[in-house]
Amino acid sequence: MTNFKTLESPAASAAAEARVTLGTGPRRAAGGTARRSRTGRAIAPLVKHALLILGGLVMLYPVLWLVVSSLRPTDVIFRDPGLIIRDPQFSNYTDGWTTLSSPFTVFLINSCLVVLGCILGNLFSCSLAAYAFARLDFAGKKWWFAIMLITIMLPIHVVIVPQYILFSQLGWVNTFIPLILPKVLATDAFFIFLMVQFIRGIPRELDEAARIDGCGQGRIFALVILPLMVPALATTAVFTFIWTWNDFFSQLLYLTKPEMYTVPLALRAFMDAQSATNWGPMFAMSVVSLVPIFLVFLFGQRFLIKGIATTGGK
């Protein structure tokens, strides 16, 4: 019988010895592929985080530029777009606080009064309207709910003229009533819809248990539903604060006396079409006006995210 081992070529024998010595070729190739895969998985998060940080810096640049400009002389602000402060001018803050006809404290207090009234009005009226749509049965409930949703799509310019005529005839111009009263009447349909979705996720068995204990609709709302609506109420409060604090158009329309100005109107007062604009003090007071929004969002973001997430999930 012929011995086949004697028929192997020298090259085949050398390849076999190399595989025995260094390990099999396919196994080494698989090991190299696995190492490259692990390296790719390690690099991918680094690249993603680097891109996110770069994008965050791009979005934060206007805010950083505003802070830096508030510490520069007015004649240097637009000549140097960088973020390096060579000679900080803290006098911009003191000048901005006292430049206008009234101290800036007056405008901060006015804004706080308007914001507080709007928050309380929205929390009270929108929660009651949402409970009615979510729990009560009345004639035309679906139609009224649809009409309420349609009002979300109405631009403010459609209703602002009739509202101004009405408030002007009532003598409420140059007061805070036109800015607060619509909130008390539940005109923010977005918050009603948000609370309705949240209440619908609360089990009706809780209502039935409270009704067995002798509670009416008012006590069910106050003792059962309202404590469970804290995330939705906090979301409403945060959004109302931000939107009202930054509102310019409505406040410009109803407030014409300088002593009634809110923060947005006071910042606009720094820009004078007839003379030079005090950019430094205006930027300094802009930074001051951003502090309340930053603090509210910082302490309320937990409730904000929870309220939006639970409302969407339910």
Short mmCIF file of the C-alpha atoms (twelve columns), coordinates in Angstrom:
data_MODEL
# 
_entry.id   MODEL 
# 
loop_
_atom_site.group_PDB 
_atom_site.id 
_atom_site.type_symbol 
_atom_site.label_atom_id 
_atom_site.label_alt_id 
_atom_site.label_comp_id 
_atom_site.label_asym_id 
_atom_site.label_seq_id 
_atom_site.Cartn_x 
_atom_site.Cartn_y 
_atom_site.Cartn_z 
_atom_site.pdbx_PDB_model_num 
ATOM 1   C CA . MET A 1   0.000   0.000   0.000  1 
ATOM 2   C CA . THR A 2   1.259   3.471   -0.873 1 
ATOM 3   C CA . ASN A 3   2.113   5.790   2.048  1 
ATOM 4   C CA . PHE A 4   0.397   9.131   1.285  1 
ATOM 5   C CA . LYS A 5   2.552   11.075  3.799  1 
ATOM 6   C CA . THR A 6   5.512   10.550  1.522  1 
ATOM 7   C CA . LEU A 7   3.594   12.267  -1.308 1 
ATOM 8   C CA . GLU A 8   3.203   15.615  0.535  1 
ATOM 9   C CA . SER A 9   5.177   18.439  -1.030 1 
ATOM 10  C CA . PRO A 10  7.834   20.269  0.995  1 
ATOM 11  C CA . ALA A 11  5.754   23.494  0.843  1 
ATOM 12  C CA . ALA A 12  2.712   21.777  2.386  1 
ATOM 13  C CA . SER A 13  4.858   20.339  5.152  1 
ATOM 14  C CA . ALA A 14  6.328   23.773  5.926  1 
ATOM 15  C CA . ALA A 15  2.840   25.335  6.074  1 
ATOM 16  C CA . ALA A 16  1.653   22.631  8.433  1 
ATOM 17  C CA . GLU A 17  4.648   23.152  10.710 1 
ATOM 18  C CA . ALA A 18  4.017   26.926  10.699 1 
ATOM 19  C CA . ARG A 19  0.382   26.370  11.688 1 
ATOM 20  C CA . VAL A 20  1.428   24.090  14.518 1 
ATOM 21  C CA . THR A 21  4.005   26.582  15.749 1 
ATOM 22  C CA . LEU A 22  2.038   29.874  15.435 1 
ATOM 23  C CA . GLY A 23  -1.529  28.589  15.747 1 
ATOM 24  C CA . THR A 24  -4.146  28.014  13.060 1 
ATOM 25  C CA . GLY A 25  -4.633  30.717  10.452 1 
ATOM 26  C CA . PRO A 26  -8.452  31.012  10.677 1 
ATOM 27  C CA . ARG A 27  -8.300  31.211  14.478 1 
ATOM 28  C CA . ARG A 28  -5.767  34.051  14.384 1 
ATOM 29  C CA . ALA A 29  -7.877  35.907  11.840 1 
ATOM 30  C CA . ALA A 30  -10.952 35.564  14.073 1 
ATOM 31  C CA . GLY A 31  -8.944  36.845  17.038 1 
ATOM 32  C CA . GLY A 32  -7.788  39.900  15.061 1 
ATOM 33  C CA . THR A 33  -11.352 40.638  13.974 1 
ATOM 34  C CA . ALA A 34  -12.561 40.426  17.578 1 
ATOM 35  C CA . ARG A 35  -9.858  42.822  18.766 1 
ATOM 36  C CA . ARG A 36  -10.721 45.295  16.031 1 
ATOM 37  C CA . SER A 37  -14.407 45.006  16.973 1 
ATOM 38  C CA . ARG A 38  -13.641 45.692  20.640 1 
ATOM 39  C CA . THR A 39  -11.500 48.664  19.656 1 
ATOM 40  C CA . GLY A 40  -14.310 50.041  17.472 1 
ATOM 41  C CA . ARG A 41  -16.830 49.637  20.297 1 
ATOM 42  C CA . ALA A 42  -14.474 51.507  22.641 1 
ATOM 43  C CA . ILE A 43  -13.856 54.376  20.205 1 
ATOM 44  C CA . ALA A 44  -17.494 54.878  19.134 1 
ATOM 45  C CA . PRO A 45  -18.695 56.285  22.526 1 
ATOM 46  C CA . LEU A 46  -15.692 58.620  22.641 1 
ATOM 47  C CA . VAL A 47  -16.490 59.998  19.206 1 
ATOM 48  C CA . LYS A 48  -20.182 60.361  20.099 1 
ATOM 49  C CA . HIS A 49  -19.437 62.208  23.334 1 
ATOM 50  C CA . ALA A 50  -16.918 64.456  21.577 1 
ATOM 51  C CA . LEU A 51  -19.535 65.408  18.976 1 
ATOM 52  C CA . LEU A 52  -22.143 66.046  21.693 1 
ATOM 53  C CA . ILE A 53  -19.726 68.261  23.621 1 
ATOM 54  C CA . LEU A 54  -18.872 70.169  20.454 1 
ATOM 55  C CA . GLY A 55  -22.556 70.665  19.657 1 
ATOM 56  C CA . GLY A 56  -23.222 71.791  23.238 1 
ATOM 57  C CA . LEU A 57  -20.447 74.372  23.035 1 
ATOM 58  C CA . VAL A 58  -21.849 75.688  19.756 1 
ATOM 59  C CA . MET A 59  -25.296 76.117  21.344 1 
ATOM 60  C CA . LEU A 60  -23.859 77.698  24.501 1 
ATOM 61  C CA . TYR A 61  -21.682 80.165  22.603 1 
ATOM 62  C CA . PRO A 62  -24.372 82.914  22.401 1 
ATOM 63  C CA . VAL A 63  -24.967 82.693  26.166 1 
ATOM 64  C CA . LEU A 64  -21.231 82.743  26.903 1 
ATOM 65  C CA . TRP A 65  -20.788 85.682  24.535 1 
ATOM 66  C CA . LEU A 66  -23.611 87.517  26.334 1 
ATOM 67  C CA . VAL A 67  -21.951 86.987  29.726 1 
ATOM 68  C CA . VAL A 68  -18.551 88.071  28.402 1 
ATOM 69  C CA . SER A 69  -20.039 91.128  26.654 1 
ATOM 70  C CA . SER A 70  -21.703 92.204  29.892 1 
ATOM 71  C CA . LEU A 71  -18.194 92.676  31.317 1 
ATOM 72  C CA . ARG A 72  -16.788 94.674  28.377 1 
ATOM 73  C CA . PRO A 73  -16.904 98.365  27.478 1 
ATOM 74  C CA . THR A 74  -19.571 99.237  24.958 1 
ATOM 75  C CA . ASP A 75  -17.081 100.248 22.255 1 
ATOM 76  C CA . VAL A 76  -15.271 96.874  22.465 1 
ATOM 77  C CA . ILE A 77  -18.263 94.496  22.464 1 
ATOM 78  C CA . PHE A 78  -18.707 94.174  18.692 1 
ATOM 79  C CA . ARG A 79  -15.047 94.563  17.772 1 
ATOM 80  C CA . ASP A 80  -13.903 91.407  19.557 1 
ATOM 81  C CA . PRO A 81  -16.089 88.297  19.010 1 
ATOM 82  C CA . GLY A 82  -13.884 86.169  21.269 1 
ATOM 83  C CA . LEU A 83  -14.602 85.008  24.808 1 
ATOM 84  C CA . ILE A 84  -11.506 86.425  26.505 1 
ATOM 85  C CA . ILE A 85  -12.035 89.253  29.008 1 
ATOM 86  C CA . ARG A 86  -9.010  91.528  29.283 1 
ATOM 87  C CA . ASP A 87  -10.434 94.382  31.352 1 
ATOM 88  C CA . PRO A 88  -13.703 93.375  33.084 1 
ATOM 89  C CA . GLN A 89  -16.159 96.226  33.532 1 
ATOM 90  C CA . PHE A 90  -18.350 95.374  36.529 1 
ATOM 91  C CA . SER A 91  -19.699 98.910  36.367 1 
ATOM 92  C CA . ASN A 92  -22.046 97.702  33.596 1 
ATOM 93  C CA . TYR A 93  -24.136 95.965  36.252 1 
ATOM 94  C CA . THR A 94  -24.335 98.978  38.546 1 
ATOM 95  C CA . ASP A 95  -25.042 101.319 35.640 1 
ATOM 96  C CA . GLY A 96  -27.675 99.008  34.187 1 
ATOM 97  C CA . TRP A 97  -29.407 98.750  37.548 1 
ATOM 98  C CA . THR A 98  -29.861 102.521 37.830 1 
ATOM 99  C CA . THR A 99  -29.772 103.856 34.240 1 
ATOM 100 C CA . LEU A 100 -33.508 103.768 33.562 1 
ATOM 101 C CA . SER A 101 -36.158 105.942 35.148 1 
ATOM 102 C CA . SER A 102 -36.687 103.355 37.900 1 
ATOM 103 C CA . PRO A 103 -34.242 100.905 39.480 1 
ATOM 104 C CA . PHE A 104 -34.186 97.510  37.834 1 
ATOM 105 C CA . THR A 105 -35.612 96.066  41.052 1 
ATOM 106 C CA . VAL A 106 -38.983 97.604  40.126 1 
ATOM 107 C CA . PHE A 107 -39.073 95.739  36.823 1 
ATOM 108 C CA . LEU A 108 -38.072 92.461  38.478 1 
ATOM 109 C CA . ILE A 109 -40.884 92.863  41.015 1 
ATOM 110 C CA . ASN A 110 -43.389 93.640  38.243 1 
ATOM 111 C CA . SER A 111 -42.364 90.523  36.331 1 
ATOM 112 C CA . CYS A 112 -42.575 88.411  39.486 1 
ATOM 113 C CA . LEU A 113 -46.123 89.660  40.176 1 
ATOM 114 C CA . VAL A 114 -47.263 88.882  36.625 1 
ATOM 115 C CA . VAL A 115 -45.577 85.479  36.635 1 
ATOM 116 C CA . LEU A 116 -47.012 84.541  40.037 1 
ATOM 117 C CA . GLY A 117 -50.534 85.522  38.976 1 
ATOM 118 C CA . CYS A 118 -50.257 83.575  35.711 1 
ATOM 119 C CA . ILE A 119 -48.929 80.448  37.449 1 
ATOM 120 C CA . LEU A 120 -51.671 80.442  40.081 1 
ATOM 121 C CA . GLY A 121 -54.318 81.141  37.439 1 
ATOM 122 C CA . ASN A 122 -53.173 78.304  35.193 1 
ATOM 123 C CA . LEU A 123 -52.841 75.809  38.033 1 
ATOM 124 C CA . PHE A 124 -56.303 76.593  39.356 1 
ATOM 125 C CA . SER A 125 -58.330 76.912  36.159 1 
ATOM 126 C CA . CYS A 126 -56.580 74.355  33.953 1 
ATOM 127 C CA . SER A 127 -56.697 71.647  36.626 1 
ATOM 128 C CA . LEU A 128 -60.439 72.170  37.124 1 
ATOM 129 C CA . ALA A 129 -61.124 72.135  33.387 1 
ATOM 130 C CA . ALA A 130 -58.972 69.037  32.921 1 
ATOM 131 C CA . TYR A 131 -60.799 67.195  35.718 1 
ATOM 132 C CA . ALA A 132 -64.127 68.040  34.106 1 
ATOM 133 C CA . PHE A 133 -63.043 66.723  30.709 1 
ATOM 134 C CA . ALA A 134 -61.416 63.597  32.148 1 
ATOM 135 C CA . ARG A 135 -63.897 62.517  34.815 1 
ATOM 136 C CA . LEU A 136 -67.273 64.236  34.427 1 
ATOM 137 C CA . ASP A 137 -70.015 63.386  31.921 1 
ATOM 138 C CA . PHE A 138 -71.933 66.309  30.439 1 
ATOM 139 C CA . ALA A 139 -73.704 67.130  27.199 1 
ATOM 140 C CA . GLY A 140 -71.417 67.794  24.242 1 
ATOM 141 C CA . LYS A 141 -68.304 66.789  26.151 1 
ATOM 142 C CA . LYS A 142 -66.443 65.516  23.056 1 
ATOM 143 C CA . TRP A 143 -67.393 68.569  21.009 1 
ATOM 144 C CA . TRP A 144 -66.257 70.992  23.707 1 
ATOM 145 C CA . PHE A 145 -63.005 69.090  24.058 1 
ATOM 146 C CA . ALA A 146 -62.451 69.279  20.294 1 
ATOM 147 C CA . ILE A 147 -63.169 73.031  20.310 1 
ATOM 148 C CA . MET A 148 -60.685 73.437  23.147 1 
ATOM 149 C CA . LEU A 149 -58.023 71.634  21.117 1 
ATOM 150 C CA . ILE A 150 -58.758 73.804  18.074 1 
ATOM 151 C CA . THR A 151 -57.968 76.932  20.116 1 
ATOM 152 C CA . ILE A 152 -54.376 75.674  20.422 1 
ATOM 153 C CA . MET A 153 -53.969 76.256  16.696 1 
ATOM 154 C CA . LEU A 154 -55.279 79.831  16.814 1 
ATOM 155 C CA . PRO A 155 -52.448 82.392  16.619 1 
ATOM 156 C CA . ILE A 156 -52.492 85.117  19.239 1 
ATOM 157 C CA . HIS A 157 -52.833 87.780  16.553 1 
ATOM 158 C CA . VAL A 158 -56.385 86.566  15.817 1 
ATOM 159 C CA . VAL A 159 -57.678 87.343  19.313 1 
ATOM 160 C CA . ILE A 160 -55.346 90.096  20.488 1 
ATOM 161 C CA . VAL A 161 -57.296 92.965  18.877 1 
ATOM 162 C CA . PRO A 162 -60.720 91.999  20.328 1 
ATOM 163 C CA . GLN A 163 -59.075 91.394  23.706 1 
ATOM 164 C CA . TYR A 164 -57.380 94.793  23.655 1 
ATOM 165 C CA . ILE A 165 -60.624 96.570  22.753 1 
ATOM 166 C CA . LEU A 166 -62.434 94.775  25.581 1 
ATOM 167 C CA . PHE A 167 -59.784 95.479  28.210 1 
ATOM 168 C CA . SER A 168 -59.432 99.077  27.013 1 
ATOM 169 C CA . GLN A 169 -63.167 99.708  27.413 1 
ATOM 170 C CA . LEU A 170 -62.976 98.235  30.919 1 
ATOM 171 C CA . GLY A 171 -60.118 100.623 31.762 1 
ATOM 172 C CA . TRP A 172 -57.635 97.841  32.483 1 
ATOM 173 C CA . VAL A 173 -54.813 99.058  30.230 1 
ATOM 174 C CA . ASN A 174 -51.612 99.816  32.186 1 
ATOM 175 C CA . THR A 175 -52.588 97.223  34.771 1 
ATOM 176 C CA . PHE A 176 -51.581 93.600  35.192 1 
ATOM 177 C CA . ILE A 177 -55.176 92.371  34.895 1 
ATOM 178 C CA . PRO A 178 -55.132 91.784  31.082 1 
ATOM 179 C CA . LEU A 179 -52.014 89.639  31.508 1 
ATOM 180 C CA . ILE A 180 -53.324 87.539  34.415 1 
ATOM 181 C CA . LEU A 181 -57.107 87.310  33.886 1 
ATOM 182 C CA . PRO A 182 -56.937 85.108  30.731 1 
ATOM 183 C CA . LYS A 183 -54.927 82.546  32.718 1 
ATOM 184 C CA . VAL A 184 -57.618 82.467  35.412 1 
ATOM 185 C CA . LEU A 185 -60.168 81.727  32.655 1 
ATOM 186 C CA . ALA A 186 -58.197 78.670  31.408 1 
ATOM 187 C CA . THR A 187 -57.217 80.040  28.021 1 
ATOM 188 C CA . ASP A 188 -54.054 77.903  27.801 1 
ATOM 189 C CA . ALA A 189 -55.539 74.818  26.177 1 
ATOM 190 C CA . PHE A 190 -52.148 73.113  25.980 1 
ATOM 191 C CA . PHE A 191 -52.001 72.708  29.766 1 
ATOM 192 C CA . ILE A 192 -55.603 71.494  29.895 1 
ATOM 193 C CA . PHE A 193 -54.788 68.804  27.344 1 
ATOM 194 C CA . LEU A 194 -51.640 67.822  29.262 1 
ATOM 195 C CA . MET A 195 -53.559 67.459  32.541 1 
ATOM 196 C CA . VAL A 196 -56.425 65.580  30.885 1 
ATOM 197 C CA . GLN A 197 -53.989 62.971  29.591 1 
ATOM 198 C CA . PHE A 198 -52.462 62.676  33.050 1 
ATOM 199 C CA . ILE A 199 -55.812 62.303  34.855 1 
ATOM 200 C CA . ARG A 200 -56.960 59.654  32.398 1 
ATOM 201 C CA . GLY A 201 -54.019 57.532  33.527 1 
ATOM 202 C CA . ILE A 202 -55.173 57.608  37.168 1 
ATOM 203 C CA . PRO A 203 -57.301 54.500  37.987 1 
ATOM 204 C CA . ARG A 204 -61.003 55.216  38.387 1 
ATOM 205 C CA . GLU A 205 -61.095 52.749  41.279 1 
ATOM 206 C CA . LEU A 206 -59.647 55.506  43.455 1 
ATOM 207 C CA . ASP A 207 -62.620 57.729  42.612 1 
ATOM 208 C CA . GLU A 208 -65.061 54.922  43.392 1 
ATOM 209 C CA . ALA A 209 -63.381 54.186  46.725 1 
ATOM 210 C CA . ALA A 210 -63.568 57.869  47.684 1 
ATOM 211 C CA . ARG A 211 -67.215 58.004  46.591 1 
ATOM 212 C CA . ILE A 212 -68.013 55.014  48.810 1 
ATOM 213 C CA . ASP A 213 -66.474 56.939  51.713 1 
ATOM 214 C CA . GLY A 214 -68.900 59.776  51.041 1 
ATOM 215 C CA . CYS A 215 -66.778 62.139  48.946 1 
ATOM 216 C CA . GLY A 216 -68.368 64.290  46.303 1 
ATOM 217 C CA . GLN A 217 -66.745 65.505  43.117 1 
ATOM 218 C CA . GLY A 218 -65.073 68.439  44.867 1 
ATOM 219 C CA . ARG A 219 -63.466 66.306  47.570 1 
ATOM 220 C CA . ILE A 220 -62.461 63.636  45.052 1 
ATOM 221 C CA . PHE A 221 -60.679 66.281  43.029 1 
ATOM 222 C CA . ALA A 222 -59.050 67.974  46.030 1 
ATOM 223 C CA . LEU A 223 -58.120 64.893  48.075 1 
ATOM 224 C CA . VAL A 224 -57.529 62.188  45.452 1 
ATOM 225 C CA . ILE A 225 -56.769 63.590  42.007 1 
ATOM 226 C CA . LEU A 226 -54.917 66.799  42.850 1 
ATOM 227 C CA . PRO A 227 -52.184 65.176  45.030 1 
ATOM 228 C CA . LEU A 228 -51.479 62.675  42.252 1 
ATOM 229 C CA . MET A 229 -51.167 65.460  39.665 1 
ATOM 230 C CA . VAL A 230 -47.996 66.964  41.135 1 
ATOM 231 C CA . PRO A 231 -45.806 66.131  38.073 1 
ATOM 232 C CA . ALA A 232 -48.339 67.657  35.673 1 
ATOM 233 C CA . LEU A 233 -48.836 70.701  37.895 1 
ATOM 234 C CA . ALA A 234 -45.080 71.209  38.190 1 
ATOM 235 C CA . THR A 235 -44.720 70.973  34.397 1 
ATOM 236 C CA . THR A 236 -47.460 73.583  33.986 1 
ATOM 237 C CA . ALA A 237 -45.815 75.881  36.529 1 
ATOM 238 C CA . VAL A 238 -42.358 75.671  34.905 1 
ATOM 239 C CA . PHE A 239 -43.637 76.271  31.370 1 
ATOM 240 C CA . THR A 240 -45.891 79.119  32.524 1 
ATOM 241 C CA . PHE A 241 -42.980 80.768  34.317 1 
ATOM 242 C CA . ILE A 242 -40.667 80.575  31.289 1 
ATOM 243 C CA . TRP A 243 -43.274 81.702  28.756 1 
ATOM 244 C CA . THR A 244 -44.590 84.565  30.901 1 
ATOM 245 C CA . TRP A 245 -41.165 85.780  31.991 1 
ATOM 246 C CA . ASN A 246 -40.021 85.955  28.359 1 
ATOM 247 C CA . ASP A 247 -43.289 87.353  26.996 1 
ATOM 248 C CA . PHE A 248 -42.771 90.665  25.213 1 
ATOM 249 C CA . PHE A 249 -45.656 91.222  22.815 1 
ATOM 250 C CA . SER A 250 -48.572 91.109  25.282 1 
ATOM 251 C CA . GLN A 251 -46.738 93.154  27.890 1 
ATOM 252 C CA . LEU A 252 -45.739 95.739  25.283 1 
ATOM 253 C CA . LEU A 253 -49.372 96.027  24.237 1 
ATOM 254 C CA . TYR A 254 -50.945 96.551  27.659 1 
ATOM 255 C CA . LEU A 255 -48.157 98.247  29.647 1 
ATOM 256 C CA . THR A 256 -47.125 101.714 28.448 1 
ATOM 257 C CA . LYS A 257 -46.133 103.467 31.680 1 
ATOM 258 C CA . PRO A 258 -42.422 103.021 32.541 1 
ATOM 259 C CA . GLU A 259 -43.201 102.268 36.198 1 
ATOM 260 C CA . MET A 260 -45.349 99.309  35.047 1 
ATOM 261 C CA . TYR A 261 -42.680 97.809  32.799 1 
ATOM 262 C CA . THR A 262 -41.655 94.202  33.204 1 
ATOM 263 C CA . VAL A 263 -38.157 92.857  32.541 1 
ATOM 264 C CA . PRO A 264 -38.540 92.384  28.735 1 
ATOM 265 C CA . LEU A 265 -39.862 95.943  28.343 1 
ATOM 266 C CA . ALA A 266 -37.109 97.332  30.561 1 
ATOM 267 C CA . LEU A 267 -34.455 95.636  28.428 1 
ATOM 268 C CA . ARG A 268 -36.060 97.170  25.350 1 
ATOM 269 C CA . ALA A 269 -35.860 100.590 27.010 1 
ATOM 270 C CA . PHE A 270 -32.052 100.428 26.860 1 
ATOM 271 C CA . MET A 271 -32.271 100.669 23.056 1 
ATOM 272 C CA . ASP A 272 -32.864 104.266 22.028 1 
ATOM 273 C CA . ALA A 273 -33.439 105.016 18.349 1 
ATOM 274 C CA . GLN A 274 -32.506 108.664 18.853 1 
ATOM 275 C CA . SER A 275 -29.200 108.188 20.654 1 
ATOM 276 C CA . ALA A 276 -26.552 105.547 21.286 1 
ATOM 277 C CA . THR A 277 -27.624 102.229 22.801 1 
ATOM 278 C CA . ASN A 278 -26.090 101.229 26.136 1 
ATOM 279 C CA . TRP A 279 -25.084 97.756  25.046 1 
ATOM 280 C CA . GLY A 280 -22.938 96.979  28.071 1 
ATOM 281 C CA . PRO A 281 -25.567 97.740  30.739 1 
ATOM 282 C CA . MET A 282 -28.269 96.116  28.600 1 
ATOM 283 C CA . PHE A 283 -26.268 92.884  28.302 1 
ATOM 284 C CA . ALA A 284 -25.564 93.021  32.044 1 
ATOM 285 C CA . MET A 285 -29.273 93.241  32.860 1 
ATOM 286 C CA . SER A 286 -29.972 90.510  30.307 1 
ATOM 287 C CA . VAL A 287 -27.689 88.223  32.291 1 
ATOM 288 C CA . VAL A 288 -29.557 89.191  35.464 1 
ATOM 289 C CA . SER A 289 -32.880 88.382  33.782 1 
ATOM 290 C CA . LEU A 290 -31.612 84.911  32.800 1 
ATOM 291 C CA . VAL A 291 -30.797 83.941  36.392 1 
ATOM 292 C CA . PRO A 292 -34.437 83.290  37.503 1 
ATOM 293 C CA . ILE A 293 -35.122 81.146  34.428 1 
ATOM 294 C CA . PHE A 294 -31.935 79.163  35.023 1 
ATOM 295 C CA . LEU A 295 -32.791 78.574  38.685 1 
ATOM 296 C CA . VAL A 296 -36.397 77.558  37.968 1 
ATOM 297 C CA . PHE A 297 -35.321 75.105  35.291 1 
ATOM 298 C CA . LEU A 298 -32.490 73.785  37.467 1 
ATOM 299 C CA . PHE A 299 -34.747 72.971  40.412 1 
ATOM 300 C CA . GLY A 300 -37.809 72.040  38.352 1 
ATOM 301 C CA . GLN A 301 -36.312 69.891  35.615 1 
ATOM 302 C CA . ARG A 302 -36.910 66.697  37.621 1 
ATOM 303 C CA . PHE A 303 -40.644 67.407  37.820 1 
ATOM 304 C CA . LEU A 304 -40.640 68.727  34.259 1 
ATOM 305 C CA . ILE A 305 -39.160 65.567  32.756 1 
ATOM 306 C CA . LYS A 306 -41.306 63.328  34.965 1 
ATOM 307 C CA . GLY A 307 -44.477 65.193  34.073 1 
ATOM 308 C CA . ILE A 308 -43.845 65.053  30.324 1 
ATOM 309 C CA . ALA A 309 -42.734 61.403  30.409 1 
ATOM 310 C CA . THR A 310 -45.655 60.142  32.499 1 
ATOM 311 C CA . THR A 311 -48.190 62.165  30.543 1 
ATOM 312 C CA . GLY A 312 -46.909 60.827  27.236 1 
ATOM 313 C CA . GLY A 313 -46.730 57.262  28.533 1 
ATOM 314 C CA . LYS A 314 -50.202 57.323  29.987 1 
# 
